PDB file of C-alpha atoms in Angstrom:
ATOM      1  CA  UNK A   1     -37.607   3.187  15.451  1.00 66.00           C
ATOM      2  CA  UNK A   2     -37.714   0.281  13.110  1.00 86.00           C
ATOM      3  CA  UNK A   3     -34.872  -2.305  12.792  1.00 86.00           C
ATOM      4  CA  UNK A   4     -35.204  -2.053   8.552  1.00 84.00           C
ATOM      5  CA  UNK A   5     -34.866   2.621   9.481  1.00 85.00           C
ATOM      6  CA  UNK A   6     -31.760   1.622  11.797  1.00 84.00           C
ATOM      7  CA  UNK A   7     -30.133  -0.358   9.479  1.00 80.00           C
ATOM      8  CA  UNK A   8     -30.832   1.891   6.880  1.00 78.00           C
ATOM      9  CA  UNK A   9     -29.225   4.405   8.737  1.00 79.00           C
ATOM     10  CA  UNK A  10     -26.117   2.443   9.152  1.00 76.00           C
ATOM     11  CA  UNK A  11     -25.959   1.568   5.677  1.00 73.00           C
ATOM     12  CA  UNK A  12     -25.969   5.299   4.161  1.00 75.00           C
ATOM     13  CA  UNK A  13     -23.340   6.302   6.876  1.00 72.00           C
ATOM     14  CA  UNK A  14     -20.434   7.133   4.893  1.00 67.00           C
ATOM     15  CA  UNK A  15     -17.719   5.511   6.695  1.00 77.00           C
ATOM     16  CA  UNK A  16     -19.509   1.780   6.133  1.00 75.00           C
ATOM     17  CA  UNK A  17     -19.958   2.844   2.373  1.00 75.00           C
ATOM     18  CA  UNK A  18     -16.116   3.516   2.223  1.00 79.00           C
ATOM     19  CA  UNK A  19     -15.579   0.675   3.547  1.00 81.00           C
ATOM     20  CA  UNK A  20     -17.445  -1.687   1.134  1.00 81.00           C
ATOM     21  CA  UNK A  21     -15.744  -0.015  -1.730  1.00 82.00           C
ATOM     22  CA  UNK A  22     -12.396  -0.904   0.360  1.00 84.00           C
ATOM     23  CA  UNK A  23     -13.211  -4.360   0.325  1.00 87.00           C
ATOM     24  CA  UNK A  24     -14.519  -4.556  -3.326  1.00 88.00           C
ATOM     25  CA  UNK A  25     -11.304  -2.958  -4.790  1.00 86.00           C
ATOM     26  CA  UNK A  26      -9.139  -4.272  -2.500  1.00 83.00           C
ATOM     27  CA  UNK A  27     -10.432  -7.741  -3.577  1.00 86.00           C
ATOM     28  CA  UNK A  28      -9.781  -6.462  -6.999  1.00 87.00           C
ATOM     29  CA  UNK A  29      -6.837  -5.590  -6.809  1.00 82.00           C
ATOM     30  CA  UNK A  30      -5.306  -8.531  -4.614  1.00 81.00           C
ATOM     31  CA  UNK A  31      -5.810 -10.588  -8.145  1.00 85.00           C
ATOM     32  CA  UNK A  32      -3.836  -8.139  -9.766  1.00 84.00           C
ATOM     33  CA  UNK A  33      -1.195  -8.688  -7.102  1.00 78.00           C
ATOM     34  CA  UNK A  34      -1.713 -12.084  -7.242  1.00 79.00           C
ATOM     35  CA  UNK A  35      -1.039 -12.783 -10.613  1.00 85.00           C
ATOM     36  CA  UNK A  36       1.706 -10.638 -10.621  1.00 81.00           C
ATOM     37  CA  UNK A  37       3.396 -12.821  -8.137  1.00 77.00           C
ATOM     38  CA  UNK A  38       2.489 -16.430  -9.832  1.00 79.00           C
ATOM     39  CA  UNK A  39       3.002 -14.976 -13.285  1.00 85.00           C
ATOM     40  CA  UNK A  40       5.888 -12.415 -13.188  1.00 84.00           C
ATOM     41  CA  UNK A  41       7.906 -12.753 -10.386  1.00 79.00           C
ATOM     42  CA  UNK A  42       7.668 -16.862  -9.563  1.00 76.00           C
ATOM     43  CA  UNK A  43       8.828 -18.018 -12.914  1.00 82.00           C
ATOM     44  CA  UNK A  44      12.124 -16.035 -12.654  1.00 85.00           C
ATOM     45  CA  UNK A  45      12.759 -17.028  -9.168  1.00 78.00           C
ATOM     46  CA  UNK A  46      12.351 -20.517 -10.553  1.00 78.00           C
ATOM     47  CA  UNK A  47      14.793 -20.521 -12.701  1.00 83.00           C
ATOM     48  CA  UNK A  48      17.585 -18.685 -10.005  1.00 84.00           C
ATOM     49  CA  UNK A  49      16.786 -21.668  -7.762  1.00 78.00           C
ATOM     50  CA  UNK A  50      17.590 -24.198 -10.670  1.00 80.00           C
ATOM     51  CA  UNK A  51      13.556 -24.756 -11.639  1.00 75.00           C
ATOM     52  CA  UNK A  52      13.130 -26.281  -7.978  1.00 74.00           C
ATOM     53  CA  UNK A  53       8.930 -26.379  -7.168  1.00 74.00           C
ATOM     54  CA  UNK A  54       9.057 -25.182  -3.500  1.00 76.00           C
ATOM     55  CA  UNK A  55       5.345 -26.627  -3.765  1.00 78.00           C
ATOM     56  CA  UNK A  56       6.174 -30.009  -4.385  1.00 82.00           C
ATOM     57  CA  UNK A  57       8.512 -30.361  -1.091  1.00 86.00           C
ATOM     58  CA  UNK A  58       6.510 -31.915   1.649  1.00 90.00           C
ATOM     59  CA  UNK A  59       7.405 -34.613   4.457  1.00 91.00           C
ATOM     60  CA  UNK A  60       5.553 -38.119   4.188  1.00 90.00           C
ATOM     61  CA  UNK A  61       4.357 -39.101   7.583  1.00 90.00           C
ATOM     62  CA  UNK A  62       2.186 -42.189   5.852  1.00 90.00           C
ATOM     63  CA  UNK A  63       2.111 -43.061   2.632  1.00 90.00           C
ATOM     64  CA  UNK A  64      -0.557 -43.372   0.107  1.00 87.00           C
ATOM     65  CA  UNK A  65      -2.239 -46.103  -1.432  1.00 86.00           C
ATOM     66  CA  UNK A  66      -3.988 -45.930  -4.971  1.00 84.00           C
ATOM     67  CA  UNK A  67      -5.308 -49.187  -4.532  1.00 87.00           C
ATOM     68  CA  UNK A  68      -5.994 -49.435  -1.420  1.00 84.00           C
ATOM     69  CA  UNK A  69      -7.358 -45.753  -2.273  1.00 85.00           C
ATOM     70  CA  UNK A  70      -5.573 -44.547   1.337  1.00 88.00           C
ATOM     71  CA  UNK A  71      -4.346 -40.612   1.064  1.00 89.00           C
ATOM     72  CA  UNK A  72      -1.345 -40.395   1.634  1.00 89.00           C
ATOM     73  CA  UNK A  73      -0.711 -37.854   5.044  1.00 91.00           C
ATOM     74  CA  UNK A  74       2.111 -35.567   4.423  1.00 91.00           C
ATOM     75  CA  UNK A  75       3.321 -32.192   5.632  1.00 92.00           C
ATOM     76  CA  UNK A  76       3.540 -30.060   2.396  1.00 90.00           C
ATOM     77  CA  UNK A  77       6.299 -27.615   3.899  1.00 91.00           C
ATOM     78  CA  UNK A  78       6.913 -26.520   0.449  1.00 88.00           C
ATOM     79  CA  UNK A  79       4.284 -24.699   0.338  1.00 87.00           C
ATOM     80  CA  UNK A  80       4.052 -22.482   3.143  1.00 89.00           C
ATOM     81  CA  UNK A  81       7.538 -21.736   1.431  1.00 85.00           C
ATOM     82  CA  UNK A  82       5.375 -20.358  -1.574  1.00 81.00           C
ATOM     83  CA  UNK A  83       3.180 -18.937   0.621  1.00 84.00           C
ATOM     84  CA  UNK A  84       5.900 -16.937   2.335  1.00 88.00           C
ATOM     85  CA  UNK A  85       7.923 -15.791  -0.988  1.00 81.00           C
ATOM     86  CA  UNK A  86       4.572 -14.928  -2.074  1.00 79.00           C
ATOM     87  CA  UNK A  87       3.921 -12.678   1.281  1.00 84.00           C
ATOM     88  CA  UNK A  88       8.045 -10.986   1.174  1.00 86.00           C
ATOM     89  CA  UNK A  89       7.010 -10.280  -2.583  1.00 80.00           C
ATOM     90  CA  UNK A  90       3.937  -8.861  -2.389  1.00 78.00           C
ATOM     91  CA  UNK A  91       5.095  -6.777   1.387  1.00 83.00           C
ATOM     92  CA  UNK A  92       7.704  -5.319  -1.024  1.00 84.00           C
ATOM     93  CA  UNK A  93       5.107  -3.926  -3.907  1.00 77.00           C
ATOM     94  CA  UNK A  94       3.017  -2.460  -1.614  1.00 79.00           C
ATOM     95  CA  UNK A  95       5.555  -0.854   0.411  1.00 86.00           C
ATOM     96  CA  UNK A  96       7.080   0.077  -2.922  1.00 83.00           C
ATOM     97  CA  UNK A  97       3.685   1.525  -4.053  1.00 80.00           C
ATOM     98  CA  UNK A  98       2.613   3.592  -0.591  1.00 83.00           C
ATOM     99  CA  UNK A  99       6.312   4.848  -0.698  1.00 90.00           C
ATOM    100  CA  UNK A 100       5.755   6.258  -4.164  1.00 88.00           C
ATOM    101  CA  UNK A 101       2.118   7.783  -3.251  1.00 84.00           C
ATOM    102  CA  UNK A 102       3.537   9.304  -0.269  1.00 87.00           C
ATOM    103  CA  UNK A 103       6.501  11.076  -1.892  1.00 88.00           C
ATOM    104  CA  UNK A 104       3.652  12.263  -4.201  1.00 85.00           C
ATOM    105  CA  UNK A 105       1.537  13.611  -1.395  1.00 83.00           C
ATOM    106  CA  UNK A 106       4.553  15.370  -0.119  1.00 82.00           C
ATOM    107  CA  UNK A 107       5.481  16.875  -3.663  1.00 78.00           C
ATOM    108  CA  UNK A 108       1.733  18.153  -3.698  1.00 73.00           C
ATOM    109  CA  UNK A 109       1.533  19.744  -0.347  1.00 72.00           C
ATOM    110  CA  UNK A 110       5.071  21.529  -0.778  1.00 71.00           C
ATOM    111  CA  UNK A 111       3.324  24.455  -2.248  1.00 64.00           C
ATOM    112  CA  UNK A 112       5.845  26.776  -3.422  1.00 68.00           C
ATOM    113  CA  UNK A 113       6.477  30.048  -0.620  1.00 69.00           C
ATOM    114  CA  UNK A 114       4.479  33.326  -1.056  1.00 68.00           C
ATOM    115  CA  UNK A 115       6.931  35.714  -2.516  1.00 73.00           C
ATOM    116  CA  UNK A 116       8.325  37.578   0.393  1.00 76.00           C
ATOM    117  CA  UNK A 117       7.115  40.636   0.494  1.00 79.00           C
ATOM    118  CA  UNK A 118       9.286  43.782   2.438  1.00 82.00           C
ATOM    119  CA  UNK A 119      10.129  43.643   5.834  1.00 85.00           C
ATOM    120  CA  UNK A 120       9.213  46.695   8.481  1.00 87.00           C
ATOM    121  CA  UNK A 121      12.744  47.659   7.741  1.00 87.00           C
ATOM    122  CA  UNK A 122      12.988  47.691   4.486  1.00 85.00           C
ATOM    123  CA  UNK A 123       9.963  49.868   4.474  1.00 85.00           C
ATOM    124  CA  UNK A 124      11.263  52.196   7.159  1.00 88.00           C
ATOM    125  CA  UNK A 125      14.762  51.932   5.200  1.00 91.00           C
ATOM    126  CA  UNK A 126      12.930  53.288   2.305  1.00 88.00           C
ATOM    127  CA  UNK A 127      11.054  56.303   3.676  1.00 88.00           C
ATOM    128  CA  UNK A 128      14.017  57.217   5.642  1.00 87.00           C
ATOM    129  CA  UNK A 129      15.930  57.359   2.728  1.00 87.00           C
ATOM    130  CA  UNK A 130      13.409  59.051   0.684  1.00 88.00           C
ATOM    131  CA  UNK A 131      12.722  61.549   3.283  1.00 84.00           C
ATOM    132  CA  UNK A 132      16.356  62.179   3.118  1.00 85.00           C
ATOM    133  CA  UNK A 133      16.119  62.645  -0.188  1.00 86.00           C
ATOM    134  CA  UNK A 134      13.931  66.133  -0.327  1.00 81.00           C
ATOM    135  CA  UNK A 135      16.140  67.610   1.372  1.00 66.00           C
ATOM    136  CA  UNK A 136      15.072  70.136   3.679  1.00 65.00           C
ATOM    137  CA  UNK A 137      11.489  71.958   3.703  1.00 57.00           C
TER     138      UNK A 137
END
């Protein structure tokens, strides 16, 4: 068998197909998230914490130089802060989101109960009493 037919073969398998569309709108749709974090939620948490840029906090272990054109070496602490808001926030949505899908799901698959039909003793109830009924032949 031919590498270009084995690979072939992998490709059309359906799990590695899935998988690529995964990827692709999971890409997708970490922009959406993305933006929803820098856009919506960031600029309100801004303003709660007085309009303080986590991003701009960092610890100078040697300072720069423009002339000297040395870069300055710092720890920028401030943002792995971001980053960390950013991961809470975003943790949140998507628990928010599967939460909501799975309540769905369970709503869905909660089919409403077949209508109960008699038991054996209603039925034997019934023909009893009808039998009783005719009196005697």
């Amino acid at each position: 068998m031919s590498v270009f037919k084995e690979f072939q073969e992998f490709i059309s398998r359906g799990n590695v197909v899935d998988l690529a569309v995964a990827v692709v709108i999971g890409a997708a749709f970490g922009k959406i998230v993305t933006s929803f974090v820098n856009d919506i939620i960031m600029p309100p948490i801004g303003m709660l914490t007085g309009g303080m840029d986590f991003g701009a906090l960092k610890l100078i272990l040697k300072p720069g130089n423009a002339i000297a054109k040395i870069a300055e070496v710092s720890i920028n602490y401030g943002t792995f802060i971001n980053t960390i808001i950013q991961f809470l926030i975003i943790a949140a949505a998507i628990f928010l989101m599967v939460r909501l899908i799975n309540n769905l799901q369970r709503k869905s698959e909660e089919a409403p109960p077949a209508p109960a039909g008699p038991t054996t003793e209603d039925l034997l109830t019934q023909i009893r009493d009808l039998l009783a009924n005719r009196g005697p032949s």
